PDB file of C-alpha atoms in Angstrom:
ATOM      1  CA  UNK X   1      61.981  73.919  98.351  1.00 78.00           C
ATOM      2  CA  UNK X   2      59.184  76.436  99.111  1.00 86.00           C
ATOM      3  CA  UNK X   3      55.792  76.526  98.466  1.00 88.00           C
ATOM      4  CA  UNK X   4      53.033  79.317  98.611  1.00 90.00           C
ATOM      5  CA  UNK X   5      50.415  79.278 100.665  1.00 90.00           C
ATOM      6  CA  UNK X   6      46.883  79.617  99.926  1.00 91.00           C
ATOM      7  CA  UNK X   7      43.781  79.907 101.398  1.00 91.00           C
ATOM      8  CA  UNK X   8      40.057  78.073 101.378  1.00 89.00           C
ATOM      9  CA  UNK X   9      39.493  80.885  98.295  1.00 89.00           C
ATOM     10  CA  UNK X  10      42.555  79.142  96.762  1.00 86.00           C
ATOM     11  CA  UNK X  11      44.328  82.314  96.653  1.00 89.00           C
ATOM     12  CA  UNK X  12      47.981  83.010  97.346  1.00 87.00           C
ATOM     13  CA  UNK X  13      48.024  84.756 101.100  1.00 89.00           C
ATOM     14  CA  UNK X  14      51.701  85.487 101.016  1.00 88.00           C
ATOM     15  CA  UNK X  15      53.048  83.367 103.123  1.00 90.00           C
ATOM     16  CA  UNK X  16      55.663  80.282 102.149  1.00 90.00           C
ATOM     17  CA  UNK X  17      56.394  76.839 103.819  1.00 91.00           C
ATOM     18  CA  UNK X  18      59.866  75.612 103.488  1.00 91.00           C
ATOM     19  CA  UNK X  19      59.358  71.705 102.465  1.00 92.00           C
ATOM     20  CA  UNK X  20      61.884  69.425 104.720  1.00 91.00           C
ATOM     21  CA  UNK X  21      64.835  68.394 102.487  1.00 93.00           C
ATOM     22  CA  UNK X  22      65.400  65.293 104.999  1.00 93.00           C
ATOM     23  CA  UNK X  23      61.836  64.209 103.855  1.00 94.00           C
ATOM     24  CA  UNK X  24      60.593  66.327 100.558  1.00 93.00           C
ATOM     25  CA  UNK X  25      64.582  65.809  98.870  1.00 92.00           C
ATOM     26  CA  UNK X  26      65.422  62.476  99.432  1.00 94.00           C
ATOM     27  CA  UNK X  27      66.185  60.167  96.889  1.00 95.00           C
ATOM     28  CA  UNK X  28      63.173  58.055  96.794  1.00 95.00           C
ATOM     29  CA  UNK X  29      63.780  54.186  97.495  1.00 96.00           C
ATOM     30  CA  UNK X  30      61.533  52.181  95.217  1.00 96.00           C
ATOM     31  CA  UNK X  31      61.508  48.932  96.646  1.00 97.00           C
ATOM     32  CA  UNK X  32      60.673  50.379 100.017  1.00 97.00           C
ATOM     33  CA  UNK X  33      57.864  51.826  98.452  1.00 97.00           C
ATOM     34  CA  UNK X  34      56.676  48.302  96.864  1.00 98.00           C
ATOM     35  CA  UNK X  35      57.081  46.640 100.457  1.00 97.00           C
ATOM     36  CA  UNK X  36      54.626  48.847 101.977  1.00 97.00           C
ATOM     37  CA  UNK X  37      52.378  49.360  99.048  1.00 97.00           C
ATOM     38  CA  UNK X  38      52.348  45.085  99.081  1.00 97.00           C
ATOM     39  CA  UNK X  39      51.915  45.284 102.935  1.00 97.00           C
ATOM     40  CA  UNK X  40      48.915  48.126 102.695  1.00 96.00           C
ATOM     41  CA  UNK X  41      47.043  46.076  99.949  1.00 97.00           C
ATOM     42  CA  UNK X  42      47.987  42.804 101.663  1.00 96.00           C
ATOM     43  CA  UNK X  43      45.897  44.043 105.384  1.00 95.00           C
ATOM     44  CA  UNK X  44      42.544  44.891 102.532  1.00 95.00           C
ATOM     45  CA  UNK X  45      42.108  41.682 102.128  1.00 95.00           C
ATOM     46  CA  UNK X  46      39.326  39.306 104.435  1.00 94.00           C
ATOM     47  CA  UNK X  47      41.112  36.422 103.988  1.00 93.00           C
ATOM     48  CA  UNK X  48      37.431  34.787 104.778  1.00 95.00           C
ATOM     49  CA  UNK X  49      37.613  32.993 101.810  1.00 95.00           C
ATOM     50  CA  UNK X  50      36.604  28.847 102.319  1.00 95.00           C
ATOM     51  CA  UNK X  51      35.725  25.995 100.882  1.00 95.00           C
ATOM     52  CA  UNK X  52      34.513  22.519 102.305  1.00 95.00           C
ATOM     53  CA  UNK X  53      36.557  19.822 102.132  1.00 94.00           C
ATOM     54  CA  UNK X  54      35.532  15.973 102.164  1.00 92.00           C
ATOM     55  CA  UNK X  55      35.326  15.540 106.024  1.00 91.00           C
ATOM     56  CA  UNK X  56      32.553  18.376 105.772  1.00 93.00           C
ATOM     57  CA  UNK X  57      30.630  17.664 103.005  1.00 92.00           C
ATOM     58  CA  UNK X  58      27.131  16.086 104.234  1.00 92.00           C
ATOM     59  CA  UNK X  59      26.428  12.671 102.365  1.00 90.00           C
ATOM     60  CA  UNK X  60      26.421   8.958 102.904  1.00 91.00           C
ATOM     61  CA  UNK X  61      30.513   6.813 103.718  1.00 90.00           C
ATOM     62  CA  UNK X  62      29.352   3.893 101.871  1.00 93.00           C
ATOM     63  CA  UNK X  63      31.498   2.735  99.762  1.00 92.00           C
ATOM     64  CA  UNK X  64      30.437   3.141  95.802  1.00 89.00           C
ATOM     65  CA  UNK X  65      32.120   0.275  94.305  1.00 87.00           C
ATOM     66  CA  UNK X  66      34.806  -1.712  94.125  1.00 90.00           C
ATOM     67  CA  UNK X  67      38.720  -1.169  94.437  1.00 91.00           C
ATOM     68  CA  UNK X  68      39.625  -2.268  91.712  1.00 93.00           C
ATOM     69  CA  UNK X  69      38.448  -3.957  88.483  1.00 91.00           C
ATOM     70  CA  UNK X  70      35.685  -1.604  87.996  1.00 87.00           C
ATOM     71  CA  UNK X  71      38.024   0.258  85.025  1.00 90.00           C
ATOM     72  CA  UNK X  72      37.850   3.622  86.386  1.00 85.00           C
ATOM     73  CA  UNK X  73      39.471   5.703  89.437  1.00 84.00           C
ATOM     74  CA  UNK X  74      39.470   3.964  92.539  1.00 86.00           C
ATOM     75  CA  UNK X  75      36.519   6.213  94.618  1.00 85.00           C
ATOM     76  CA  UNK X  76      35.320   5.752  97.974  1.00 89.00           C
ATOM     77  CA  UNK X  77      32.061   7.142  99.739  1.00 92.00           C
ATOM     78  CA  UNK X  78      29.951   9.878  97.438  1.00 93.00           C
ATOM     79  CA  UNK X  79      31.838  12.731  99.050  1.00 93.00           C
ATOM     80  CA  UNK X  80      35.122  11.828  97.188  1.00 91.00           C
ATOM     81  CA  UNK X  81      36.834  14.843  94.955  1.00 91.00           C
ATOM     82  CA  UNK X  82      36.447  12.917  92.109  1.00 88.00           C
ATOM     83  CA  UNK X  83      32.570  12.797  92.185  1.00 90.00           C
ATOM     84  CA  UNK X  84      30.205  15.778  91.150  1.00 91.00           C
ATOM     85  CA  UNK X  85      29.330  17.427  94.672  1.00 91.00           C
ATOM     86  CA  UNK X  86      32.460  16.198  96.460  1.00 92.00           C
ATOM     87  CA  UNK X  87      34.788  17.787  98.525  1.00 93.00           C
ATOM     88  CA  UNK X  88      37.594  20.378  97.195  1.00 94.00           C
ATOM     89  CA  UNK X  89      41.238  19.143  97.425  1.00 93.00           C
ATOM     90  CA  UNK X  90      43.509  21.361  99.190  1.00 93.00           C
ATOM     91  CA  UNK X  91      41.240  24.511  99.108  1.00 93.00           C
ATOM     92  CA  UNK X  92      41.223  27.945 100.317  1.00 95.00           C
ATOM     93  CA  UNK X  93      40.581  28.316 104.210  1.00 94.00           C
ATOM     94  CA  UNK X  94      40.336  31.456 105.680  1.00 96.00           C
ATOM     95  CA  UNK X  95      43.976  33.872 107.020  1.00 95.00           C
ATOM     96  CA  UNK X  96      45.452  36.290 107.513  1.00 96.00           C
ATOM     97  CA  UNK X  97      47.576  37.584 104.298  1.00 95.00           C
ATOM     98  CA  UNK X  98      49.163  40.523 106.550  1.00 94.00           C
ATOM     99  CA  UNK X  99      52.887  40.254 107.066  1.00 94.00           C
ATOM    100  CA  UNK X 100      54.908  41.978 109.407  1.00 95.00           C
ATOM    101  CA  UNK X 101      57.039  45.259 108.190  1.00 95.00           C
ATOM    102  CA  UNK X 102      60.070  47.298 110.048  1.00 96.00           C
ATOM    103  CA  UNK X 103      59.047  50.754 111.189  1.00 94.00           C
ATOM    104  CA  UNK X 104      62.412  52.409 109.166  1.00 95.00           C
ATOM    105  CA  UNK X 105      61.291  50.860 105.975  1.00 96.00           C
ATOM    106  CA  UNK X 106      57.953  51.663 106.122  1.00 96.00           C
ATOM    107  CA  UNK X 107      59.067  55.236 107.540  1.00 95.00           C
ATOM    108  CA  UNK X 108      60.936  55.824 104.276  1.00 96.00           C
ATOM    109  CA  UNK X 109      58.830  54.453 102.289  1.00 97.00           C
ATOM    110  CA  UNK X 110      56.173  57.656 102.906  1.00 96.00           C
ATOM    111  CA  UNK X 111      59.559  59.447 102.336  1.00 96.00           C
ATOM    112  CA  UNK X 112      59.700  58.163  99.261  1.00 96.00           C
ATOM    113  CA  UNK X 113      56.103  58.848  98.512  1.00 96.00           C
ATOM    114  CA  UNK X 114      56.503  62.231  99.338  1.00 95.00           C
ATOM    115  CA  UNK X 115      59.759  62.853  97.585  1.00 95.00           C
ATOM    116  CA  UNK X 116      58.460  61.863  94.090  1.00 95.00           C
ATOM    117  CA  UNK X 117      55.544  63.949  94.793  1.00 94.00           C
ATOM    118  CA  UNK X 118      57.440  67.133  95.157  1.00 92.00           C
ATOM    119  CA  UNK X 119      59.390  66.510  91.900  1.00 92.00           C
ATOM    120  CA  UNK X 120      55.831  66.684  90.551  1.00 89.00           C
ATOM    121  CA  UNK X 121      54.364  70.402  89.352  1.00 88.00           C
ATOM    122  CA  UNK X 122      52.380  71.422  91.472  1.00 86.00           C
ATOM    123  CA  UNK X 123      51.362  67.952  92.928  1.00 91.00           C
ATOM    124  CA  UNK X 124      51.349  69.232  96.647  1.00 94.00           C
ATOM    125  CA  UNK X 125      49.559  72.255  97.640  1.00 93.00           C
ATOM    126  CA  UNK X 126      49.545  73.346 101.214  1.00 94.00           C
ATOM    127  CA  UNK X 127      46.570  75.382 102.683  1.00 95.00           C
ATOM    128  CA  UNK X 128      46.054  77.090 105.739  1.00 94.00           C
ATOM    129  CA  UNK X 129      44.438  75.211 108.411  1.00 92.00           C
ATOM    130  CA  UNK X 130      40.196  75.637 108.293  1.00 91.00           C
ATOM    131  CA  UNK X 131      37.149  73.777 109.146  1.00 91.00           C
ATOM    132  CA  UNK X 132      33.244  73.722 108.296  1.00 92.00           C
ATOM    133  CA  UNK X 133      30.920  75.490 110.320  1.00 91.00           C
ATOM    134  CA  UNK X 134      28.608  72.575 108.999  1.00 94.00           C
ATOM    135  CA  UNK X 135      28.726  69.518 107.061  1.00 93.00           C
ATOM    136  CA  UNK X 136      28.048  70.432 103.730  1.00 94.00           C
ATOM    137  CA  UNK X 137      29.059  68.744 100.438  1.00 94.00           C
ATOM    138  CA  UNK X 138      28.774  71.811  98.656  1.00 94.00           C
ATOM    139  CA  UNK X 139      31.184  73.383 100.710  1.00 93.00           C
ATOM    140  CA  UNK X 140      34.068  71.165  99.946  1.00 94.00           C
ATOM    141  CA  UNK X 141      33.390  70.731  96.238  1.00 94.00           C
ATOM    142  CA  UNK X 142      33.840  74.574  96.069  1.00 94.00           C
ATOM    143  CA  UNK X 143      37.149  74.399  97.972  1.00 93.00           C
ATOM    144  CA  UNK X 144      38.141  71.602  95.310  1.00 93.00           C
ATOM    145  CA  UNK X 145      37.032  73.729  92.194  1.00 93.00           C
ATOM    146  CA  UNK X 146      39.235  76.650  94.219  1.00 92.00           C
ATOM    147  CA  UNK X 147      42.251  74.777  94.488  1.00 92.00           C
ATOM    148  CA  UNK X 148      41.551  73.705  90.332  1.00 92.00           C
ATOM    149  CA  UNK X 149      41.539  70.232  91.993  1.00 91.00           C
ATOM    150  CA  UNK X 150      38.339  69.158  91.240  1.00 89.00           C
ATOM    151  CA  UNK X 151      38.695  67.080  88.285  1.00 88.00           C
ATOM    152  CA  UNK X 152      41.606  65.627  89.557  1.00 89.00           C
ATOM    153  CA  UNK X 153      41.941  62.936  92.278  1.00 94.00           C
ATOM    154  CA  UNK X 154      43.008  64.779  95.863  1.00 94.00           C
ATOM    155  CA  UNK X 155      44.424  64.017  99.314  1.00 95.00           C
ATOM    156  CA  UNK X 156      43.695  65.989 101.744  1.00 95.00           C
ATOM    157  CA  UNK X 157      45.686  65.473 104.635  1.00 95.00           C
ATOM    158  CA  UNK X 158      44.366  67.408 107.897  1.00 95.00           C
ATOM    159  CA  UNK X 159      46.596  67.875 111.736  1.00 93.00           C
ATOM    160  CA  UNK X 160      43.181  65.853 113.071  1.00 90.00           C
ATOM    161  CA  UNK X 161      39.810  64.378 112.778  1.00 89.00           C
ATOM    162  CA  UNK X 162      37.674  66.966 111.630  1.00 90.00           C
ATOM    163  CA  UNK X 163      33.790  65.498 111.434  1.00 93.00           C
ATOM    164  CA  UNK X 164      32.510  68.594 109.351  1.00 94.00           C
ATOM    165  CA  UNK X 165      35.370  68.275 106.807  1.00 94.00           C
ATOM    166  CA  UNK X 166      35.091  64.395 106.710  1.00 94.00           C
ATOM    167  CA  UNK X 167      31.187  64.697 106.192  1.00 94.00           C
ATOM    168  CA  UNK X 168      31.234  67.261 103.920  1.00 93.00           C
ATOM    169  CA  UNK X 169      33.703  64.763 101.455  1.00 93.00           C
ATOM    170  CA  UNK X 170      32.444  61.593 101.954  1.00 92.00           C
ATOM    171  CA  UNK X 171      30.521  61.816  98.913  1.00 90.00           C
ATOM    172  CA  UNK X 172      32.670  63.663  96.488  1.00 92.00           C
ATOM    173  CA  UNK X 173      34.286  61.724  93.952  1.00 92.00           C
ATOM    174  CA  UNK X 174      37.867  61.298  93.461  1.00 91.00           C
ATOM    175  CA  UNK X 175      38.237  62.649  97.165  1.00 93.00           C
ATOM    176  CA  UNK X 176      39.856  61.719  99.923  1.00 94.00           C
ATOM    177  CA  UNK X 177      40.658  62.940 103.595  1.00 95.00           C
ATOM    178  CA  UNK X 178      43.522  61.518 105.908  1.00 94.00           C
ATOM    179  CA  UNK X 179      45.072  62.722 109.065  1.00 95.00           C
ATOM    180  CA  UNK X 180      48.774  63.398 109.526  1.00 94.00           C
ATOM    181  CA  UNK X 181      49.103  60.404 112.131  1.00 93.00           C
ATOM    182  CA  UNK X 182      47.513  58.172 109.220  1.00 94.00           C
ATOM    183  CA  UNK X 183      49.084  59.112 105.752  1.00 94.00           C
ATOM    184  CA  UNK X 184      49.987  56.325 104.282  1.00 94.00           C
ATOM    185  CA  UNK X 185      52.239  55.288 101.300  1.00 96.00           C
ATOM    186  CA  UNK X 186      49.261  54.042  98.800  1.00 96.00           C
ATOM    187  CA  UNK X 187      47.143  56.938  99.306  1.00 95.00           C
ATOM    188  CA  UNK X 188      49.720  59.422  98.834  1.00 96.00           C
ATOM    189  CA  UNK X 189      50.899  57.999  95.342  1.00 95.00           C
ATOM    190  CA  UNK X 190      47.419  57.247  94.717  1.00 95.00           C
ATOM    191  CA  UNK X 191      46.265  60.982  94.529  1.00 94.00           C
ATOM    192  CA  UNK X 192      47.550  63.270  91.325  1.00 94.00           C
ATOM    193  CA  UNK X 193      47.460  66.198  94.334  1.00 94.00           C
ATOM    194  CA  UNK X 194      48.347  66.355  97.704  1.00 95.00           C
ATOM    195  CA  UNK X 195      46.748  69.448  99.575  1.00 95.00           C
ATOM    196  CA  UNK X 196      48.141  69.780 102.812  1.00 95.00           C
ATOM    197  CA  UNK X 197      47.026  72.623 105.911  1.00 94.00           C
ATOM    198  CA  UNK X 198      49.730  74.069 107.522  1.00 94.00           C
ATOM    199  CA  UNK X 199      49.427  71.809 110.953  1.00 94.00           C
ATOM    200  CA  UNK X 200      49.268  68.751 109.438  1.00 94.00           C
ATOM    201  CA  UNK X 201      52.450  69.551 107.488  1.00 94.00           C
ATOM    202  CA  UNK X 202      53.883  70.506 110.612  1.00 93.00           C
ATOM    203  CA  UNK X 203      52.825  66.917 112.446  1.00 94.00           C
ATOM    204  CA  UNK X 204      53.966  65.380 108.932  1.00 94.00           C
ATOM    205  CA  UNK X 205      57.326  66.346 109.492  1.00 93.00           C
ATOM    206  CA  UNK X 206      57.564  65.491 113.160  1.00 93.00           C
ATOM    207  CA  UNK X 207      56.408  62.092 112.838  1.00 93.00           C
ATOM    208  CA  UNK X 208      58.945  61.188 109.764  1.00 92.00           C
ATOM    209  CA  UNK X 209      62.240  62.991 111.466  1.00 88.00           C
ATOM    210  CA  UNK X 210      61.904  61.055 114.428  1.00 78.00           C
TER     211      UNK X 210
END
């Protein structure tokens, strides 16, 4: 599959990229896709969540009443889960909710990602390789509304760290910037348009043919 390629002015320079069939035509595998998608969302989360239970709560360990014969639930000290202002029963502490995922799977899982985003119209776009003389926001939202990607939510995937670029897009909305060495699977579905320089598709195809 072949795509044009354009420039910052979003205008065809002539030039086509030959998409990798061993990464751009595979058949996508969905439940790879899930695993890392779960796995992605999974590593967001703190995990600081906490709540005290009755050996923490601050309060008196006399006993209230009796054991029995009272008529109600048998309670101890005033930090019991039964009472108002007593300790939580098997609550959340905090942990990790990561899990551990092979390299293949999640390797074809960005295949995947990729694949269904080449059977998309014009869902990837791939730009020759530029930079910002200066951070400047207006810069990039120019770039977006010359790509007709503006309205749209984008991933723009660069060979490297690029602080001008990354400056200049922090604020737009519906924007985002990775590097080659960090696309991941949730991003890339994530975005209605991949726009790719001509490097980082380069290192893209590198890293998943190993």
């Amino acid at each position: 599959m072949e795509v044009s390629v354009l420039n910052r002015k979003g205008e065809d320079t002539g030039k086509k990229v030959t998409l990798n069939e061993a990464i751009f035509g595979i058949e996508p595998n969905d439940h790879a896709i899930y695993l890392d998608v779960k796995q992605y969302l999974a590593n967001q989360r703190q995990g600081t969540a906490k709540t005290k239970e009755r050996s923490e709560i601050s309060g008196s360990t006399r006993k209230l009443g009796r054991q029995k014969g009272g008529g109600g639930a048998r309670r101890g000290d005033i930090n019991s889960p039964v009472l108002v202002g007593g300790g939580r029963v098997f609550g959340p502490t905090p942990r990790d909710y990561g899990f551990k995922l092979n390299k293949k799977v999640k390797q074809l899982a960005r295949k995947s990602a990729l694949a269904y985003k080449a059977k998309e119209e014009g869902a990837i776009l791939v730009i020759e390789d530029f930079t910002f003389d200066a951070p400047k926001t207006k810069d990039f939202i120019q770039l977006e509304e010359n790509l007709k990607v503006a309205d749209k939510k984008s991933l723009l995937v660069l060979p490297g760290a690029d602080k001008n670029v990354f400056l200049s897009a922090r604020n737009v909305k519906g924007a985002k910037l990775t590097t080659a060495s960090q696309l991941n699977t949730y991003n890339v579905l994530d975005a209605a348009t991949l726009v790719v320089t001509e490097k980082a598709l380069e290192q893209i195809n590198e890293i998943l043919t190993k």
